[in-house]
Amino acid sequence: MTDKKSIIIKFEAESDQTVGDITKIVGLVQARFFIPIIDALNLEANPRSSRTGSVTDAIQETITNSPKLFPFMTKGVLLASSQYERLDRGRIKLEPNNPKIEGILDGGHNTLAIGLYILGQSMEYHGVTLSSSAKTWDIFKEIWIKNRILVDAYIKDINAKVTKNNLDFLVPVELIVPKDKNDTACVFSFTNNLLEICEARNNNAELQLTAKANQKGYFNALKELMELHNPAIAKRIEWKTNEGGAVKAQDIIALSWLALNLLSPVKEANSDKSLEPVAANKLYSGKGACLKQFEKLMSSPDVTGEAEDGYHAELINAEVRSAFRIAVDLPDLYDYIYENFPKCYNANGGHFQAITACKTLNRKRKVKVTPFKGKEIDTLTPDGFIMPLFYGLQALLGKREKNGKKEIYWTTPPMTFLNDNFCKIVDDYMGNLSLCDYDPQKVGKAQKIYIDAIKTYKMAKAGML
């Protein structure tokens, strides 16, 4: 941990439970003693980021109208820390060793709602209005830091009984720690089980696969490459659920199978069976299946190993890394095809707006932008028409061995190739739309059309169109 912070929280009605290598400390924390948690922790360890909505509204309404019932109407907050020290008067000093896996494991919406309530009360006391822009944890935390002095002043006046104590409501808090913080094996066992605990505790339901994959670190290598080589797209991607972003992680993962489908065989985790590729039409009609197969790929011992923290996965497969490098280029290529398809369709004698699905789509949507970069364009296209044309780009990929390592690479610069050949490719492709009655659902789901698109790209590459 690069920025290690200690937190002191004060429990009331505290009790301990120990099973195996984990001790759970259960108790109630008065809201004003909850402030150090908000100060020191973020939601890195929580699989989802939190944002305001009906849930946070209901929490704040309960705090306002029924503060004495609040600890009975919420499951509260779950904290984890591998290092801790018991002090006097019910106080416990926490020193989370790794903020990515320790800290707030569950209760992010509770923490956000309580933080907004405390900040709102403090600012109102000083005649300042809390901005309505505090809709996500990150924005709230920025406003919290800027106005932290007002919180201190409000607490000081509460302690001096200058003003009414509106922060005396109790928050249920569970703290899990290793049974023996000085036993290395015990601490390792503790940290290794945190993701499983997160899965079980978040909303008492199955953790969304995107959140689980992100929390395990399966997106990290792709995310880092995207930030390095395509920052304009990187800043638009929501890797962590509820963190915000116009582009969803699963859409990027679906595109990445254009290259990932060319990987040399890898074994599934806990099996001798090789991982199956993703059917091309699943990039359009089965993005959930693409994500599920990605999770299987990244959990393979041939692809990832255990990071030093014993919790996250670390990419060890050079060929997969090369496929991720290809994936960095794919959103721009998809957007190019998306933007230029209507023009090329019309240039080849078609009448794009005469297609019912296209006319309906463009009439319904006022804002017309490309799917990934958000570039303003004149005409929208149903994704079912675009995905086979996108998948045809696989014809431009090759496999080779470089410096003793397998890699997937572009055999020709793809954007240059599209600039030179795309309208000719569309001319050859147009017949597929009529064969499918100009129904984008039929086009996007027809596996044969994807195979034909690859053949068309190969012909263009060979100068045969």
CSV table of C-alpha atoms in Angstrom, one decimal:
chain,number,residue,atom,x,y,z
A,1,MET,CA,0.0,0.0,0.0
A,2,THR,CA,1.5,3.3,-1.0
A,3,ASP,CA,-0.7,5.6,1.2
A,4,LYS,CA,-1.2,3.6,4.4
A,5,LYS,CA,-3.8,5.3,6.6
A,6,SER,CA,-4.8,4.4,10.1
A,7,ILE,CA,-8.4,4.7,11.3
A,8,ILE,CA,-9.8,4.7,14.8
A,9,ILE,CA,-13.4,3.8,15.2
A,10,LYS,CA,-15.3,3.6,18.5
A,11,PHE,CA,-17.7,0.7,19.0
A,12,GLU,CA,-20.7,0.4,21.2
A,13,ALA,CA,-22.3,-3.0,22.3
A,14,GLU,CA,-19.3,-4.7,20.8
A,15,SER,CA,-19.0,-8.5,20.5
A,16,ASP,CA,-16.5,-10.9,18.9
A,17,GLN,CA,-17.0,-14.1,16.8
A,18,THR,CA,-14.1,-16.2,15.6
A,19,VAL,CA,-14.3,-19.1,13.1
A,20,GLY,CA,-11.1,-20.5,11.6
A,21,ASP,CA,-8.7,-17.8,10.7
A,22,ILE,CA,-11.2,-14.9,10.8
A,23,THR,CA,-12.5,-12.9,13.7
A,24,LYS,CA,-15.6,-10.8,13.2
A,25,ILE,CA,-16.2,-7.8,15.5
A,26,VAL,CA,-19.8,-6.7,15.6
A,27,GLY,CA,-21.1,-3.5,17.1
A,28,LEU,CA,-22.7,-0.1,16.6
A,29,VAL,CA,-20.8,3.1,15.7
A,30,GLN,CA,-22.2,6.5,16.4
A,31,ALA,CA,-22.4,8.6,13.2
A,32,ARG,CA,-19.8,11.2,14.4
A,33,PHE,CA,-17.3,8.3,15.1
A,34,PHE,CA,-18.0,7.0,11.6
A,35,ILE,CA,-16.4,10.1,10.1
A,36,PRO,CA,-12.8,8.6,10.1
A,37,ILE,CA,-14.0,5.8,7.9
A,38,ILE,CA,-15.2,8.3,5.3
A,39,ASP,CA,-12.0,10.2,5.7
A,40,ALA,CA,-9.6,7.4,5.2
A,41,LEU,CA,-11.3,4.8,3.0
A,42,ASN,CA,-12.6,4.7,-0.5
A,43,LEU,CA,-14.5,2.0,-2.3
A,44,GLU,CA,-11.6,0.2,-3.9
A,45,ALA,CA,-12.3,-3.0,-2.0
A,46,ASN,CA,-16.0,-2.9,-2.8
A,47,PRO,CA,-16.9,-4.6,-6.1
A,48,ARG,CA,-19.3,-1.8,-7.0
A,49,SER,CA,-18.9,1.9,-6.7
A,50,SER,CA,-21.9,3.6,-5.1
A,51,ARG,CA,-24.1,6.3,-6.5
A,52,THR,CA,-27.2,8.2,-5.3
A,53,GLY,CA,-30.7,7.0,-6.1
A,54,SER,CA,-33.7,5.5,-4.5
A,55,VAL,CA,-31.6,3.4,-2.1
A,56,THR,CA,-29.5,6.3,-0.7
A,57,ASP,CA,-32.7,8.5,-0.6
A,58,ALA,CA,-34.4,5.9,1.6
A,59,ILE,CA,-31.4,5.6,3.9
A,60,GLN,CA,-31.2,9.3,4.5
A,61,GLU,CA,-35.0,9.5,5.0
A,62,THR,CA,-34.7,6.8,7.7
A,63,ILE,CA,-31.9,8.7,9.4
A,64,THR,CA,-33.9,11.9,9.3
A,65,ASN,CA,-37.3,10.6,10.4
A,66,SER,CA,-36.5,7.4,12.4
A,67,PRO,CA,-32.8,7.7,13.6
A,68,LYS,CA,-33.4,5.3,16.5
A,69,LEU,CA,-34.7,2.6,14.1
A,70,PHE,CA,-31.9,3.0,11.6
A,71,PRO,CA,-29.6,0.3,13.1
A,72,PHE,CA,-32.5,-2.2,12.8
A,73,MET,CA,-33.5,-1.2,9.3
A,74,THR,CA,-30.1,-1.6,7.6
A,75,LYS,CA,-27.4,-4.3,7.4
A,76,GLY,CA,-24.9,-1.5,7.9
A,77,VAL,CA,-21.3,-1.6,6.7
A,78,LEU,CA,-18.8,-4.4,6.5
A,79,LEU,CA,-15.1,-3.5,7.0
A,80,ALA,CA,-11.9,-5.6,6.6
A,81,SER,CA,-8.4,-4.9,7.8
A,82,SER,CA,-5.4,-7.3,8.0
A,83,GLN,CA,-3.8,-5.1,10.7
A,84,TYR,CA,-5.6,-3.7,13.8
A,85,GLU,CA,-5.0,-2.8,17.4
A,86,ARG,CA,-7.5,-2.8,20.2
A,87,LEU,CA,-7.4,0.4,22.3
A,88,ASP,CA,-9.4,1.4,25.4
A,89,ARG,CA,-13.1,2.5,25.6
A,90,GLY,CA,-14.3,0.3,22.7
A,91,ARG,CA,-11.9,1.9,20.2
A,92,ILE,CA,-10.1,-0.1,17.5
A,93,LYS,CA,-7.3,1.2,15.4
A,94,LEU,CA,-7.3,-0.2,11.8
A,95,GLU,CA,-4.5,-0.1,9.4
A,96,PRO,CA,-5.7,-1.7,6.1
A,97,ASN,CA,-2.6,-3.1,4.4
A,98,ASN,CA,-3.9,-3.1,0.8
A,99,PRO,CA,-6.8,-0.7,-0.1
A,100,LYS,CA,-7.7,-2.7,-3.2
A,101,ILE,CA,-8.8,-5.7,-1.1
A,102,GLU,CA,-9.3,-4.2,2.4
A,103,GLY,CA,-11.5,-1.4,3.7
A,104,ILE,CA,-15.3,-1.2,2.9
A,105,LEU,CA,-16.3,-4.6,1.5
A,106,ASP,CA,-20.0,-4.1,1.6
A,107,GLY,CA,-22.3,-1.1,2.5
A,108,GLY,CA,-21.0,1.4,-0.1
A,109,HIS,CA,-24.5,2.9,-0.5
A,110,ASN,CA,-24.9,3.1,3.2
A,111,THR,CA,-21.5,4.8,3.5
A,112,LEU,CA,-22.4,7.3,0.7
A,113,ALA,CA,-25.8,8.1,2.2
A,114,ILE,CA,-24.4,8.6,5.7
A,115,GLY,CA,-21.5,10.7,4.3
A,116,LEU,CA,-24.0,12.9,2.4
A,117,TYR,CA,-26.2,13.3,5.5
A,118,ILE,CA,-23.2,14.3,7.7
A,119,LEU,CA,-21.9,16.7,5.1
A,120,GLY,CA,-25.3,18.1,4.3
A,121,GLN,CA,-26.0,18.8,8.0
A,122,SER,CA,-22.6,20.4,8.5
A,123,MET,CA,-22.9,22.7,5.4
A,124,GLU,CA,-26.5,23.6,6.3
A,125,TYR,CA,-25.4,24.6,9.8
A,126,HIS,CA,-22.9,27.0,8.2
A,127,GLY,CA,-25.4,28.4,5.7
A,128,VAL,CA,-23.9,26.5,2.7
A,129,THR,CA,-25.9,24.3,0.3
A,130,LEU,CA,-24.6,20.9,-0.6
A,131,SER,CA,-24.3,20.6,-4.4
A,132,SER,CA,-26.7,18.3,-6.1
A,133,SER,CA,-23.7,17.1,-8.3
A,134,ALA,CA,-22.6,14.7,-5.5
A,135,LYS,CA,-24.2,11.7,-7.2
A,136,THR,CA,-21.3,9.3,-7.2
A,137,TRP,CA,-18.8,8.3,-4.5
A,138,ASP,CA,-15.9,9.9,-6.2
A,139,ILE,CA,-17.7,13.3,-6.7
A,140,PHE,CA,-18.9,13.1,-3.1
A,141,LYS,CA,-15.4,12.5,-1.8
A,142,GLU,CA,-14.1,15.5,-3.6
A,143,ILE,CA,-16.8,17.7,-2.1
A,144,TRP,CA,-16.2,16.1,1.3
A,145,ILE,CA,-12.5,16.9,1.3
A,146,LYS,CA,-13.1,20.5,0.2
A,147,ASN,CA,-15.6,21.1,3.0
A,148,ARG,CA,-14.0,18.9,5.7
A,149,ILE,CA,-13.3,22.0,7.8
A,150,LEU,CA,-17.1,22.6,8.1
A,151,VAL,CA,-17.6,19.1,9.4
A,152,ASP,CA,-15.0,19.6,12.1
A,153,ALA,CA,-16.6,22.9,13.1
A,154,TYR,CA,-20.0,21.3,13.3
A,155,ILE,CA,-18.7,18.4,15.4
A,156,LYS,CA,-17.0,20.9,17.7
A,157,ASP,CA,-20.2,22.7,18.3
A,158,ILE,CA,-22.1,19.5,18.9
A,159,ASN,CA,-19.5,18.4,21.5
A,160,ALA,CA,-19.8,21.9,23.2
A,161,LYS,CA,-23.6,21.5,23.1
A,162,VAL,CA,-23.9,24.7,21.1
A,163,THR,CA,-26.1,22.9,18.6
A,164,LYS,CA,-28.4,19.9,18.6
A,165,ASN,CA,-26.6,16.6,18.0
A,166,ASN,CA,-28.1,15.2,14.7
A,167,LEU,CA,-25.2,12.7,14.5
A,168,ASP,CA,-26.1,10.6,17.4
A,169,PHE,CA,-27.7,7.8,15.3
A,170,LEU,CA,-26.0,4.5,15.3
A,171,VAL,CA,-24.6,2.6,12.4
A,172,PRO,CA,-24.3,-1.2,12.4
A,173,VAL,CA,-20.7,-2.1,11.6
A,174,GLU,CA,-19.1,-5.5,11.2
A,175,LEU,CA,-15.3,-5.6,11.1
A,176,ILE,CA,-13.5,-8.7,10.0
A,177,VAL,CA,-9.8,-9.2,10.9
A,178,PRO,CA,-7.4,-12.1,10.9
A,179,LYS,CA,-7.6,-14.1,14.2
A,180,ASP,CA,-3.9,-13.7,14.6
A,181,LYS,CA,-2.5,-10.6,12.9
A,182,ASN,CA,1.1,-11.7,13.6
A,183,ASP,CA,0.7,-15.1,11.9
A,184,THR,CA,1.7,-14.7,8.3
A,185,ALA,CA,-0.2,-17.9,7.2
A,186,CYS,CA,-3.3,-16.7,9.0
A,187,VAL,CA,-3.2,-13.2,7.4
A,188,PHE,CA,-2.7,-14.8,3.9
A,189,SER,CA,-5.7,-17.0,4.5
A,190,PHE,CA,-7.7,-14.0,5.6
A,191,THR,CA,-6.9,-11.9,2.5
A,192,ASN,CA,-7.3,-14.8,0.1
A,193,ASN,CA,-10.9,-15.2,1.2
A,194,LEU,CA,-12.0,-11.6,0.9
A,195,LEU,CA,-13.3,-11.8,-2.7
A,196,GLU,CA,-15.5,-14.8,-1.8
A,197,ILE,CA,-16.9,-12.8,1.2
A,198,CYS,CA,-17.6,-9.8,-1.1
A,199,GLU,CA,-19.5,-12.0,-3.5
A,200,ALA,CA,-21.7,-13.4,-0.8
A,201,ARG,CA,-22.3,-10.1,1.0
A,202,ASN,CA,-23.1,-7.7,-1.7
A,203,ASN,CA,-26.8,-7.4,-1.9
A,204,ASN,CA,-27.0,-11.1,-0.7
A,205,ALA,CA,-27.1,-12.0,-4.4
A,206,GLU,CA,-24.7,-13.3,-7.0
A,207,LEU,CA,-22.1,-10.6,-7.8
A,208,GLN,CA,-22.4,-9.3,-11.3
A,209,LEU,CA,-19.8,-10.9,-13.4
A,210,THR,CA,-18.4,-7.6,-14.6
A,211,ALA,CA,-17.9,-6.5,-11.0
A,212,LYS,CA,-16.3,-9.9,-10.1
A,213,ALA,CA,-13.9,-9.8,-13.0
A,214,ASN,CA,-12.8,-6.3,-12.3
A,215,GLN,CA,-12.3,-7.0,-8.6
A,216,LYS,CA,-10.2,-10.1,-9.3
A,217,GLY,CA,-8.0,-7.9,-11.6
A,218,TYR,CA,-8.9,-9.6,-14.9
A,219,PHE,CA,-9.4,-6.2,-16.6
A,220,ASN,CA,-6.2,-4.7,-15.4
A,221,ALA,CA,-3.8,-5.5,-18.3
A,222,LEU,CA,-6.3,-4.4,-20.9
A,223,LYS,CA,-7.2,-1.3,-18.9
A,224,GLU,CA,-3.5,-0.3,-18.6
A,225,LEU,CA,-2.9,-0.8,-22.3
A,226,MET,CA,-6.0,1.2,-23.2
A,227,GLU,CA,-5.0,4.0,-20.9
A,228,LEU,CA,-1.5,4.0,-22.5
A,229,HIS,CA,-2.4,3.7,-26.2
A,230,ASN,CA,-6.0,4.9,-26.5
A,231,PRO,CA,-6.7,7.4,-23.6
A,232,ALA,CA,-9.7,9.0,-25.4
A,233,ILE,CA,-11.5,5.7,-25.2
A,234,ALA,CA,-10.1,4.6,-21.9
A,235,LYS,CA,-11.6,7.6,-20.0
A,236,ARG,CA,-15.1,6.6,-21.3
A,237,ILE,CA,-15.1,3.0,-20.1
A,238,GLU,CA,-16.8,1.9,-16.9
A,239,TRP,CA,-14.6,-0.9,-15.7
A,240,LYS,CA,-16.1,-0.9,-12.2
A,241,THR,CA,-19.9,-1.2,-11.8
A,242,ASN,CA,-21.6,2.2,-11.0
A,243,GLU,CA,-18.3,4.1,-11.4
A,244,GLY,CA,-19.7,5.9,-14.4
A,245,GLY,CA,-18.7,5.8,-18.1
A,246,ALA,CA,-20.5,5.9,-21.4
A,247,VAL,CA,-18.9,2.6,-22.5
A,248,LYS,CA,-19.5,-0.6,-20.6
A,249,ALA,CA,-16.7,-3.0,-19.9
A,250,GLN,CA,-18.6,-5.9,-21.4
A,251,ASP,CA,-18.8,-4.1,-24.7
A,252,ILE,CA,-15.0,-3.8,-24.9
A,253,ILE,CA,-14.6,-7.4,-23.8
A,254,ALA,CA,-17.0,-8.5,-26.6
A,255,LEU,CA,-14.9,-6.6,-29.2
A,256,SER,CA,-11.7,-8.2,-27.9
A,257,TRP,CA,-12.8,-11.6,-28.9
A,258,LEU,CA,-12.0,-10.6,-32.5
A,259,ALA,CA,-8.3,-11.2,-31.4
A,260,LEU,CA,-8.8,-13.6,-28.5
A,261,ASN,CA,-10.4,-16.2,-30.8
A,262,LEU,CA,-7.0,-16.6,-32.4
A,263,LEU,CA,-5.2,-17.6,-29.2
A,264,SER,CA,-3.4,-20.9,-28.9
A,265,PRO,CA,-5.3,-23.4,-26.8
A,266,VAL,CA,-5.3,-22.7,-23.0
A,267,LYS,CA,-6.6,-25.0,-20.3
A,268,GLU,CA,-9.7,-24.1,-18.2
A,269,ALA,CA,-9.1,-23.7,-14.5
A,270,ASN,CA,-9.2,-27.0,-12.6
A,271,SER,CA,-9.7,-29.0,-15.9
A,272,ASP,CA,-7.7,-30.6,-18.7
A,273,LYS,CA,-10.3,-29.3,-21.1
A,274,SER,CA,-9.2,-26.5,-23.5
A,275,LEU,CA,-11.2,-23.3,-23.5
A,276,GLU,CA,-13.6,-23.0,-26.5
A,277,PRO,CA,-13.5,-19.9,-28.7
A,278,VAL,CA,-16.5,-17.6,-28.8
A,279,ALA,CA,-18.8,-17.9,-31.8
A,280,ALA,CA,-18.5,-14.8,-33.9
A,281,ASN,CA,-22.2,-13.9,-33.7
A,282,LYS,CA,-22.0,-13.9,-29.9
A,283,LEU,CA,-20.2,-10.5,-30.1
A,284,TYR,CA,-23.6,-9.2,-31.2
A,285,SER,CA,-26.2,-11.3,-29.5
A,286,GLY,CA,-24.4,-12.7,-26.5
A,287,LYS,CA,-22.2,-10.2,-24.8
A,288,GLY,CA,-22.9,-11.8,-21.4
A,289,ALA,CA,-21.5,-15.1,-22.9
A,290,CYS,CA,-18.4,-13.2,-24.1
A,291,LEU,CA,-17.8,-11.9,-20.6
A,292,LYS,CA,-18.3,-15.3,-19.1
A,293,GLN,CA,-15.8,-16.9,-21.5
A,294,PHE,CA,-13.4,-14.0,-20.8
A,295,GLU,CA,-13.6,-14.8,-17.0
A,296,LYS,CA,-12.8,-18.4,-17.8
A,297,LEU,CA,-9.9,-17.4,-20.0
A,298,MET,CA,-8.4,-15.1,-17.4
A,299,SER,CA,-8.8,-17.7,-14.6
A,300,SER,CA,-6.8,-20.2,-16.6
A,301,PRO,CA,-3.4,-21.0,-15.0
A,302,ASP,CA,-2.0,-20.8,-18.6
A,303,VAL,CA,-3.1,-17.1,-18.7
A,304,THR,CA,-2.8,-15.6,-15.2
A,305,GLY,CA,-0.9,-16.3,-12.0
A,306,GLU,CA,-1.4,-15.0,-8.5
A,307,ALA,CA,-0.2,-11.5,-7.7
A,308,GLU,CA,2.0,-10.8,-4.7
A,309,ASP,CA,-1.0,-9.8,-2.6
A,310,GLY,CA,-2.4,-13.3,-2.9
A,311,TYR,CA,-5.7,-11.9,-4.1
A,312,HIS,CA,-5.5,-10.5,-7.6
A,313,ALA,CA,-4.7,-12.2,-10.8
A,314,GLU,CA,-1.6,-11.2,-12.8
A,315,LEU,CA,-1.3,-11.7,-16.6
A,316,ILE,CA,1.5,-14.1,-17.5
A,317,ASN,CA,0.6,-15.0,-21.1
A,318,ALA,CA,2.3,-13.0,-23.7
A,319,GLU,CA,0.0,-14.0,-26.5
A,320,VAL,CA,-3.0,-12.8,-24.5
A,321,ARG,CA,-1.2,-9.5,-23.9
A,322,SER,CA,-0.7,-9.1,-27.6
A,323,ALA,CA,-4.4,-9.8,-28.2
A,324,PHE,CA,-5.2,-7.0,-25.7
A,325,ARG,CA,-2.9,-4.7,-27.6
A,326,ILE,CA,-5.0,-5.4,-30.7
A,327,ALA,CA,-8.2,-4.8,-28.6
A,328,VAL,CA,-7.0,-1.3,-27.9
A,329,ASP,CA,-7.5,-0.4,-31.6
A,330,LEU,CA,-10.9,-2.0,-32.0
A,331,PRO,CA,-13.2,0.6,-30.6
A,332,ASP,CA,-11.9,3.2,-33.1
A,333,LEU,CA,-12.2,0.7,-36.0
A,334,TYR,CA,-15.8,-0.2,-34.9
A,335,ASP,CA,-16.6,3.5,-34.8
A,336,TYR,CA,-15.1,4.0,-38.3
A,337,ILE,CA,-17.3,1.2,-39.7
A,338,TYR,CA,-20.3,2.5,-37.9
A,339,GLU,CA,-19.9,6.1,-39.2
A,340,ASN,CA,-19.1,5.2,-42.8
A,341,PHE,CA,-21.4,2.3,-43.5
A,342,PRO,CA,-24.4,4.5,-44.4
A,343,LYS,CA,-22.3,6.6,-46.8
A,344,CYS,CA,-20.8,3.5,-48.5
A,345,TYR,CA,-24.2,1.8,-48.7
A,346,ASN,CA,-25.6,4.7,-50.5
A,347,ALA,CA,-22.5,5.2,-52.7
A,348,ASN,CA,-23.0,1.6,-53.9
A,349,GLY,CA,-26.6,2.2,-55.1
A,350,GLY,CA,-28.4,1.5,-51.9
A,351,HIS,CA,-30.9,3.7,-50.1
A,352,PHE,CA,-30.0,3.4,-46.4
A,353,GLN,CA,-32.9,5.4,-45.0
A,354,ALA,CA,-35.4,3.3,-47.0
A,355,ILE,CA,-34.5,0.4,-44.7
A,356,THR,CA,-37.3,0.3,-42.0
A,357,ALA,CA,-34.9,-0.5,-39.1
A,358,CYS,CA,-32.6,2.3,-40.1
A,359,LYS,CA,-35.4,4.9,-40.5
A,360,THR,CA,-37.0,3.9,-37.2
A,361,LEU,CA,-33.6,4.1,-35.3
A,362,ASN,CA,-32.8,7.5,-36.6
A,363,ARG,CA,-36.3,8.9,-36.0
A,364,LYS,CA,-36.3,7.7,-32.4
A,365,ARG,CA,-32.9,8.9,-31.3
A,366,LYS,CA,-32.2,12.6,-31.2
A,367,VAL,CA,-28.5,12.3,-30.2
A,368,LYS,CA,-26.4,10.7,-32.9
A,369,VAL,CA,-22.9,9.6,-31.9
A,370,THR,CA,-20.6,6.7,-32.5
A,371,PRO,CA,-20.8,3.9,-29.9
A,372,PHE,CA,-17.3,4.1,-28.4
A,373,LYS,CA,-15.8,7.6,-28.9
A,374,GLY,CA,-19.1,9.4,-28.8
A,375,LYS,CA,-18.3,11.4,-32.0
A,376,GLU,CA,-21.3,13.3,-33.4
A,377,ILE,CA,-22.4,11.8,-36.7
A,378,ASP,CA,-25.3,12.2,-39.2
A,379,THR,CA,-26.7,8.8,-39.3
A,380,LEU,CA,-27.1,5.8,-36.8
A,381,THR,CA,-26.9,2.2,-37.9
A,382,PRO,CA,-28.3,-0.9,-36.2
A,383,ASP,CA,-25.5,-2.8,-34.6
A,384,GLY,CA,-26.7,-6.0,-36.2
A,385,PHE,CA,-25.6,-4.6,-39.6
A,386,ILE,CA,-22.2,-3.5,-38.2
A,387,MET,CA,-20.9,-6.4,-36.2
A,388,PRO,CA,-20.2,-8.8,-39.1
A,389,LEU,CA,-18.4,-6.1,-41.0
A,390,PHE,CA,-16.4,-5.4,-37.8
A,391,TYR,CA,-15.6,-9.1,-37.4
A,392,GLY,CA,-14.3,-9.3,-40.9
A,393,LEU,CA,-11.2,-7.4,-39.6
A,394,GLN,CA,-10.0,-10.7,-38.2
A,395,ALA,CA,-8.7,-11.3,-41.8
A,396,LEU,CA,-6.1,-8.6,-41.1
A,397,LEU,CA,-4.7,-10.4,-38.1
A,398,GLY,CA,-1.8,-12.9,-38.1
A,399,LYS,CA,0.1,-15.1,-35.6
A,400,ARG,CA,3.8,-15.3,-35.3
A,401,GLU,CA,6.6,-16.0,-32.8
A,402,LYS,CA,8.7,-13.0,-31.8
A,403,ASN,CA,11.6,-13.1,-29.3
A,404,GLY,CA,10.6,-16.6,-28.4
A,405,LYS,CA,7.0,-15.6,-27.6
A,406,LYS,CA,3.8,-16.1,-29.5
A,407,GLU,CA,1.9,-13.0,-30.5
A,408,ILE,CA,-1.1,-11.8,-32.5
A,409,TYR,CA,-0.5,-8.8,-34.7
A,410,TRP,CA,-1.9,-6.7,-37.5
A,411,THR,CA,-0.6,-7.9,-40.9
A,412,THR,CA,-1.6,-4.6,-42.4
A,413,PRO,CA,-2.5,-1.2,-40.7
A,414,PRO,CA,-6.2,-1.6,-40.2
A,415,MET,CA,-7.3,2.0,-40.4
A,416,THR,CA,-5.4,2.5,-43.6
A,417,PHE,CA,-6.9,-0.6,-45.0
A,418,LEU,CA,-10.4,0.5,-44.2
A,419,ASN,CA,-9.8,3.9,-45.8
A,420,ASP,CA,-8.7,2.2,-49.0
A,421,ASN,CA,-11.2,-0.7,-49.2
A,422,PHE,CA,-14.2,-0.2,-47.0
A,423,CYS,CA,-16.7,1.0,-49.6
A,424,LYS,CA,-15.7,-2.0,-51.9
A,425,ILE,CA,-16.3,-4.3,-48.9
A,426,VAL,CA,-19.7,-2.8,-48.3
A,427,ASP,CA,-20.6,-3.4,-52.0
A,428,ASP,CA,-19.9,-7.1,-51.6
A,429,TYR,CA,-21.6,-7.2,-48.2
A,430,MET,CA,-24.9,-5.5,-49.2
A,431,GLY,CA,-26.5,-8.7,-50.5
A,432,ASN,CA,-26.5,-10.2,-47.0
A,433,LEU,CA,-29.0,-7.6,-45.9
A,434,SER,CA,-31.5,-8.5,-48.6
A,435,LEU,CA,-31.1,-12.2,-47.8
A,436,CYS,CA,-32.1,-11.5,-44.2
A,437,ASP,CA,-35.0,-9.2,-45.2
A,438,TYR,CA,-33.1,-6.2,-44.0
A,439,ASP,CA,-33.6,-7.3,-40.4
A,440,PRO,CA,-30.6,-6.3,-38.3
A,441,GLN,CA,-31.4,-9.0,-35.7
A,442,LYS,CA,-31.2,-11.7,-38.4
A,443,VAL,CA,-28.0,-10.3,-39.9
A,444,GLY,CA,-26.3,-9.9,-36.5
A,445,LYS,CA,-27.1,-13.5,-35.5
A,446,ALA,CA,-26.3,-15.3,-38.7
A,447,GLN,CA,-22.9,-17.0,-38.3
A,448,LYS,CA,-22.5,-17.5,-42.0
A,449,ILE,CA,-22.5,-13.7,-42.6
A,450,TYR,CA,-19.5,-13.4,-40.3
A,451,ILE,CA,-17.6,-16.1,-42.2
A,452,ASP,CA,-18.5,-14.4,-45.5
A,453,ALA,CA,-17.3,-11.0,-44.1
A,454,ILE,CA,-13.9,-12.5,-43.3
A,455,LYS,CA,-13.7,-13.9,-46.8
A,456,THR,CA,-14.6,-10.5,-48.3
A,457,TYR,CA,-11.8,-8.8,-46.3
A,458,LYS,CA,-9.3,-11.4,-47.5
A,459,MET,CA,-10.4,-10.7,-51.1
A,460,ALA,CA,-9.9,-7.0,-50.5
A,461,LYS,CA,-6.5,-7.6,-48.9
A,462,ALA,CA,-5.5,-9.7,-52.0
A,463,GLY,CA,-6.7,-6.9,-54.3
A,464,MET,CA,-9.5,-9.0,-55.7
A,465,LEU,CA,-12.5,-6.6,-55.1
